[in-house]
Amino acid sequence: MIVRSVALRHGRHAIASNFLSRRFLASQVDSIEAAAENSIKQLQSLETQLNSGVPIPEPSAEPDLFSRSSTVAEQYQLFKQQQKLTQTLGSDISAHYKPHTLLSNPPSPADVTLELLLAAEAHQGHATSLWNPANARYIHGVRQGIHIISLDVTAAHLRRASKVVQEVSKRGGIVLFVGTRDGQDTAVVRAAQLAKGYHLFERWIPGSITNGQQILGKCATKVMNEKDEVVPGFDEQLYERPVLKPDLVVCVNPMENYVLLHECALNNIPTIGVIDTNADPTWVTYPIPANDDSLRCIQVIAGVLGRAGEAGQKQRLELAEKGQITYRPAQGLVAPGEDDLTTASPEVNQEIREKVFHDTESIVDADELSDKIDADANHEGDGRRIRVTS
Amino acid sequence: MIIRSFCRRPAAFQALAAAPARCSAAPSVRHIHHRPALANEADLVENGIPGLMSPAQFKIAWTDYQQHMMDQLNYMTAGTPFDNQSPKNLILEWARDPTKAGGFNPASMAWNNHAFFKGINTNPTITSRPSEALDLALTTNFSSLASLRETFLMTAESMFGPGFVWLVQQKENRFPFRILTTYIAGSPLSGAHYRRQSQDLNTENENSFSGVKNMVGSFGSSAPANLNPKKPLGGVDVVPLLCVNTWEHVWLHDYGVKGKSEYLARWWDRINWDEVAQYATLEKTRMSQNQFYG
């Protein structure tokens, strides 16, 4: 053992030589000598005791903490405990910017300050010669050849946009976060996670909304109740339902996504976009004038909008717990386990019968009639696939 | 690169402060590291640690020295990627590289010194004693508290030169509690074992510490099973519980050059055993309450 050998190497000889060789004051030296002898004797006895293997009192019947190999979870727990105690020893480190916190813990709309936007470089526009004059209202001035965006205007627009996201989420709308530039993927995914929305960080496929049935027709859909629980048994009905479109699109790089924004406009889908000084503010419904070239700025804006969506979802679920549904449920779905016609609601039956009588000129057979009724029952809306049941 | 590393030697700190034009990469020092606040520090500054340090001694050992370590750390890390790292992270980062000793040393000393002062019971009216569980654990390992005291203080006294002596808990089956010495600015952390400096190599046989080990027959199908348990995550196999700072500047002012043993004896009476119990992993006993005798 290290301890004993060190003591023996230095201690015994040191003590012996120090005290035994000096005999100036008899009484004092004697007592010191005795103490030294005692210490050495104690050490020796300790040595012999350990060496001889004298049984040392066992603590208790309970198993020793380390006698079994601890699991990874236990080790991690211990590691975390130790971290908390030992990590902060040594110095107090002053507050500083930690880049990962913008993704792991994004700011909420209430945390938006001009200092935050300035630190995120949201005020930096493009060279003055590249500007879009429609953005003049957002620009504070010029410095070093670039336009400087007014941060109070940015903050106001960001707050408005976050309110829109919150309310759309509260009403159970589909929010799509789009960011197709390098490095924007993590921000966009994180925002979609918080807002329980959808994300896109690869190229937008043109026609995904205007030609949605073709492009997204094979995508899976599911039926959820007001508490966000999946309700099974609607597969056949979902198979015939039209493809979904987003209710709100948040685009953090509108300059590269004109087609997406145009499709949204054609389909009356509101859009939110980060508008730089060279971008066209009319492309989006709710512009946020800010620097779209700074990843830090995009992370702040996407984070804020994600947090707003999170707040809206929380409100929606809280109201659902009380029994209040904040949205209009999907039309035309029949609860699973019931027959298509026989137990369908009287209004639906009436609708079908009216349609049948309008369409058919003469009815030859009861079979033909039943066939037509079946066909009409399966026929949903316009331009969908018609499935005829036998 | 060589020039830059010479620029960041702490010895050159004073010279550079005087003549910044000499080094092309002299950074402006941003004060990131601040001296940590001890519990009731204002009291300690005014009255010192009763029974251990006078106010002047406390100023030297904590206020001035810790601040000096902060200044060194700020100088070594300002403008580098290690700008905002805690001293513990810096220790683990720099332990392996001898060229980073200029940064490792102040980080390690800051950590050790803070651990030392944190483990002192500064309340004069309270006598701290180990809790029952801790008492039991220590008695199991050292046969009695008195023998632990004896061994510990003897070790500290026999260490020649500056350093720290630690009570650590290892991940072992029967006797996890051990006494560990770290000379000069050595660190007890298992991740920094390259710089543990637990022996004075001037008085040891250097061949006994050579890393060369005969590996014949240690692996393969016929090799004996490795009974050592795997190292736990994050290197939590050595947990420092308690330490004493044996650097001379900590006791020289009050006790003089010969006063080391008196200082150590007084320090033992001032240990805060609650802190020790907090760091230790103890078995649960039926009555594990802290005993305070006021």
XYZ file of C-alpha atoms in Angstrom, chain A residues 1-379:
379
model
C 0.000 0.000 0.000
C 1.294 3.386 -0.980
C 0.449 5.004 2.320
C 2.384 2.711 4.533
C 5.441 2.592 2.347
C 5.629 6.385 2.169
C 5.301 6.698 5.908
C 7.865 4.027 6.459
C 10.235 5.492 3.946
C 10.089 8.970 5.351
C 8.184 8.955 8.552
C 9.813 6.459 10.786
C 13.353 7.580 10.060
C 12.389 11.220 10.069
C 10.710 10.978 13.425
C 13.451 8.847 14.910
C 16.288 11.072 13.746
C 14.483 14.309 14.573
C 13.474 13.608 18.098
C 15.769 10.957 19.466
C 18.983 12.789 18.655
C 18.113 15.950 20.603
C 18.042 15.859 24.364
C 17.984 19.465 25.431
C 14.920 19.612 27.662
C 14.495 16.267 29.344
C 10.769 16.288 30.127
C 9.595 17.724 26.821
C 11.826 15.553 24.694
C 10.869 12.487 26.674
C 7.177 13.050 26.095
C 7.745 13.783 22.419
C 9.878 10.708 22.178
C 7.198 8.663 23.835
C 4.601 10.029 21.444
C 6.811 9.212 18.482
C 7.374 5.705 19.775
C 3.662 5.338 20.248
C 2.968 6.374 16.697
C 5.507 3.969 15.331
C 4.111 1.187 17.505
C 0.631 1.940 16.292
C 1.798 1.832 12.716
C 3.519 -1.453 13.334
C 0.509 -2.934 14.991
C -1.640 -1.748 12.117
C 0.754 -3.347 9.703
C 0.765 -6.657 11.510
C -2.961 -6.651 11.904
C -3.551 -6.190 8.214
C -0.854 -8.622 7.264
C -2.058 -11.352 9.584
C -5.546 -11.226 8.141
C -7.345 -10.597 11.408
C -11.050 -10.529 10.654
C -12.247 -6.977 10.432
C -15.832 -6.315 11.532
C -18.230 -6.793 8.660
C -20.515 -3.767 8.271
C -23.901 -5.406 7.754
C -25.743 -8.203 6.101
C -26.640 -5.949 3.195
C -24.580 -6.496 0.060
C -21.771 -4.081 -0.620
C -22.589 -1.351 -3.101
C -19.892 -2.351 -5.508
C -19.897 -6.095 -4.908
C -22.058 -6.678 -7.975
C -21.094 -5.191 -11.302
C -23.271 -2.136 -11.645
C -25.351 -1.676 -14.764
C -24.650 1.024 -17.278
C -27.640 2.978 -15.979
C -26.305 2.895 -12.425
C -22.860 3.948 -13.582
C -24.356 6.812 -15.522
C -26.386 7.844 -12.488
C -23.256 7.885 -10.345
C -21.389 9.776 -13.050
C -24.107 12.412 -13.193
C -24.093 12.779 -9.397
C -20.344 13.252 -9.385
C -20.542 15.706 -12.261
C -22.916 17.904 -10.312
C -20.582 18.022 -7.333
C -17.214 18.303 -9.025
C -17.874 20.129 -12.290
C -18.205 23.572 -10.750
C -15.144 23.347 -8.518
C -12.236 25.649 -9.226
C -13.750 28.798 -10.651
C -16.964 30.594 -11.435
C -17.300 31.021 -15.166
C -19.077 34.150 -16.347
C -22.182 33.817 -18.497
C -21.438 33.263 -22.160
C -23.021 32.183 -25.406
C -23.466 28.441 -25.771
C -24.451 27.703 -29.386
C -26.130 24.363 -28.703
C -28.675 25.954 -26.351
C -30.435 27.622 -29.286
C -31.445 24.141 -30.401
C -31.676 22.294 -27.112
C -33.538 25.069 -25.316
C -34.785 27.670 -27.826
C -36.062 31.049 -26.660
C -39.792 31.611 -26.465
C -41.599 34.659 -27.911
C -41.493 36.307 -24.482
C -37.671 36.007 -24.438
C -37.224 37.926 -27.682
C -35.206 41.056 -26.996
C -33.351 43.427 -29.264
C -30.117 42.273 -27.638
C -30.880 38.680 -28.579
C -31.608 39.631 -32.179
C -28.512 41.792 -32.385
C -26.297 39.038 -31.014
C -27.854 36.682 -33.550
C -26.856 39.111 -36.343
C -30.471 39.550 -37.423
C -29.881 43.189 -38.320
C -27.403 42.555 -41.121
C -28.854 42.994 -44.552
C -27.260 42.809 -47.967
C -25.288 45.316 -49.998
C -27.319 48.427 -50.652
C -27.226 47.919 -54.413
C -28.970 44.571 -54.063
C -31.951 45.743 -52.080
C -35.611 45.340 -52.850
C -37.177 48.788 -52.394
C -40.332 47.162 -51.063
C -38.302 46.478 -47.891
C -37.600 50.143 -47.272
C -40.005 50.196 -44.368
C -37.955 47.555 -42.520
C -34.547 49.181 -43.017
C -32.998 51.359 -40.349
C -30.069 52.665 -42.344
C -26.804 51.917 -44.044
C -23.459 50.984 -42.500
C -20.322 49.695 -44.203
C -22.164 49.372 -47.488
C -24.976 47.123 -46.220
C -28.534 47.826 -45.167
C -29.254 47.501 -41.479
C -32.647 46.071 -40.612
C -34.551 47.743 -37.751
C -34.585 45.261 -34.932
C -37.681 46.686 -33.291
C -39.518 46.066 -36.563
C -38.068 42.560 -36.651
C -39.190 41.905 -33.111
C -42.709 43.143 -33.824
C -43.064 41.012 -36.933
C -41.621 38.002 -35.148
C -44.124 38.394 -32.362
C -46.960 38.607 -34.858
C -45.767 35.518 -36.700
C -45.418 33.569 -33.455
C -48.998 34.506 -32.570
C -50.131 33.130 -35.939
C -48.228 29.878 -35.386
C -49.619 29.569 -31.880
C -53.209 30.065 -32.949
C -52.946 27.708 -35.928
C -51.466 25.041 -33.648
C -54.168 25.688 -31.081
C -56.771 24.964 -33.731
C -55.094 21.714 -34.739
C -53.717 23.010 -38.010
C -50.873 21.431 -39.919
C -47.765 23.621 -39.708
C -44.924 22.953 -42.112
C -41.444 24.301 -41.324
C -39.225 24.618 -44.382
C -35.515 25.388 -44.471
C -33.578 24.075 -47.423
C -30.169 25.699 -46.996
C -27.123 24.014 -45.496
C -27.228 24.000 -41.728
C -30.886 24.943 -41.404
C -32.024 21.349 -41.043
C -31.500 21.054 -37.280
C -33.311 24.319 -36.583
C -36.272 23.382 -38.748
C -36.559 19.868 -37.342
C -36.409 21.164 -33.785
C -39.117 23.740 -34.467
C -41.348 21.055 -35.999
C -40.753 18.799 -32.997
C -41.814 21.504 -30.565
C -44.858 22.549 -32.543
C -45.834 18.947 -33.401
C -45.691 20.003 -37.000
C -43.842 18.883 -40.098
C -40.466 19.748 -41.484
C -38.733 19.912 -44.824
C -35.018 20.463 -45.272
C -34.478 18.940 -48.704
C -35.706 20.386 -51.957
C -39.423 21.113 -52.207
C -40.880 18.951 -54.950
C -42.848 21.281 -57.210
C -46.497 20.364 -57.296
C -46.619 18.852 -53.840
C -49.654 21.023 -53.131
C -51.090 21.766 -56.577
C -50.551 18.209 -57.758
C -50.643 16.748 -54.302
C -52.725 13.713 -55.075
C -50.139 12.541 -57.570
C -47.039 13.292 -55.540
C -48.195 12.664 -52.001
C -51.112 10.357 -52.693
C -49.318 7.303 -51.379
C -48.395 8.904 -48.067
C -49.854 7.327 -44.963
C -52.516 9.210 -43.034
C -54.096 8.449 -39.703
C -57.153 9.455 -37.739
C -56.604 10.993 -34.315
C -59.064 12.035 -31.677
C -59.003 15.367 -29.850
C -56.476 14.026 -27.326
C -54.007 13.132 -30.089
C -54.623 9.410 -29.705
C -54.615 7.372 -32.887
C -58.011 5.818 -33.587
C -57.602 2.577 -35.522
C -59.986 1.081 -38.044
C -60.225 3.851 -40.623
C -57.785 2.409 -43.128
C -60.296 1.792 -45.893
C -61.867 5.189 -45.544
C -58.496 6.893 -45.422
C -57.538 5.153 -48.597
C -60.144 7.188 -50.458
C -59.723 10.490 -48.727
C -57.962 13.394 -50.442
C -54.353 14.151 -49.670
C -53.624 16.673 -46.911
C -52.345 20.202 -47.348
C -50.610 22.315 -44.727
C -52.593 24.985 -42.961
C -49.537 27.181 -42.407
C -46.080 27.172 -43.974
C -43.060 28.706 -42.253
C -40.159 29.171 -44.671
C -36.804 30.370 -43.392
C -35.232 30.776 -46.829
C -37.924 32.144 -49.155
C -35.368 33.227 -51.743
C -34.846 29.583 -52.716
C -38.452 28.488 -52.298
C -40.483 30.600 -54.650
C -42.365 27.613 -56.065
C -43.439 26.458 -52.614
C -44.664 29.923 -51.662
C -46.477 30.355 -54.974
C -48.268 27.026 -54.549
C -49.305 28.047 -51.066
C -50.685 31.310 -52.395
C -52.648 29.493 -55.099
C -54.217 27.313 -52.430
C -54.884 30.066 -49.889
C -52.351 28.707 -47.436
C -50.855 31.491 -45.278
C -47.076 31.644 -45.207
C -44.490 33.081 -42.850
C -41.038 33.886 -44.191
C -37.722 35.409 -43.145
C -37.328 38.370 -45.493
C -33.854 39.759 -46.062
C -33.250 43.158 -47.648
C -32.971 41.592 -51.095
C -36.049 39.374 -50.770
C -39.565 40.123 -51.991
C -41.876 40.642 -49.020
C -44.973 40.017 -51.106
C -44.063 36.348 -51.517
C -45.231 35.613 -47.974
C -48.271 36.534 -45.943
C -46.405 37.398 -42.733
C -42.857 38.582 -43.449
C -40.228 38.648 -40.707
C -37.533 41.086 -41.790
C -34.244 39.523 -40.633
C -30.962 38.139 -41.894
C -31.616 34.819 -43.624
C -27.893 34.206 -44.197
C -27.019 33.824 -40.513
C -27.632 30.373 -39.067
C -27.762 31.797 -35.572
C -30.540 34.186 -36.610
C -32.462 31.343 -38.265
C -32.077 29.209 -35.145
C -33.451 32.012 -33.004
C -36.439 32.654 -35.301
C -37.229 28.986 -35.876
C -36.844 28.350 -32.157
C -39.226 31.156 -31.246
C -41.841 29.954 -33.742
C -41.403 26.375 -32.555
C -41.983 27.473 -28.960
C -45.089 29.369 -30.046
C -46.389 26.222 -31.732
C -45.613 24.270 -28.568
C -47.682 26.733 -26.542
C -50.574 26.436 -28.978
C -50.499 22.633 -28.857
C -50.473 22.752 -25.068
C -53.540 25.004 -25.101
C -55.314 22.702 -27.521
C -54.682 19.608 -25.431
C -55.687 21.358 -22.222
C -58.997 22.331 -23.799
C -59.421 18.791 -25.105
C -59.051 17.480 -21.553
C -61.968 19.683 -20.590
C -63.951 18.345 -23.533
C -63.682 21.424 -25.760
C -62.594 20.753 -29.334
C -60.985 23.757 -30.958
C -61.356 22.623 -34.552
C -63.938 21.281 -36.949
C -63.577 17.476 -37.119
C -63.027 15.723 -40.445
C -66.195 15.335 -42.451
C -67.541 12.148 -43.911
C -65.799 9.642 -41.713
C -67.855 6.781 -40.481
C -66.996 5.175 -37.182
C -65.380 1.738 -37.722
C -67.490 -1.378 -37.136
C -70.636 0.152 -38.608
C -72.027 -0.682 -42.032
C -71.605 1.814 -44.811
C -75.265 2.419 -45.531
C -77.557 0.690 -43.085
C -76.422 2.475 -39.971
C -75.146 5.589 -41.688
C -76.682 8.859 -40.613
C -80.012 9.755 -42.212
C -78.556 12.901 -43.828
C -75.924 10.822 -45.596
C -78.489 8.329 -46.777
C -80.683 11.120 -48.070
C -77.732 12.606 -49.941
C -76.948 9.311 -51.607
C -80.535 8.677 -52.597
C -80.854 12.104 -54.118
C -77.682 11.623 -56.071
C -78.825 8.257 -57.329
C -82.153 9.649 -58.539
C -80.479 12.559 -60.240
C -77.908 10.476 -62.046
C -79.903 7.514 -63.189
C -82.421 7.821 -66.064
C -84.187 4.541 -65.610
C -83.694 1.813 -63.154
C -83.793 -1.597 -64.680
C -82.829 -3.904 -61.876
C -82.833 -3.901 -58.164
C -79.302 -5.260 -58.495
C -78.337 -2.437 -60.760
C -79.868 -0.010 -58.279
C -77.962 -1.564 -55.418
C -74.799 -1.425 -57.527
C -75.343 2.253 -58.196
C -76.040 2.917 -54.516
C -72.809 1.149 -53.614
C -70.910 3.071 -56.237
C -72.261 6.358 -54.940
C -71.567 5.466 -51.366
C -67.929 4.876 -52.311
C -67.709 7.895 -54.527
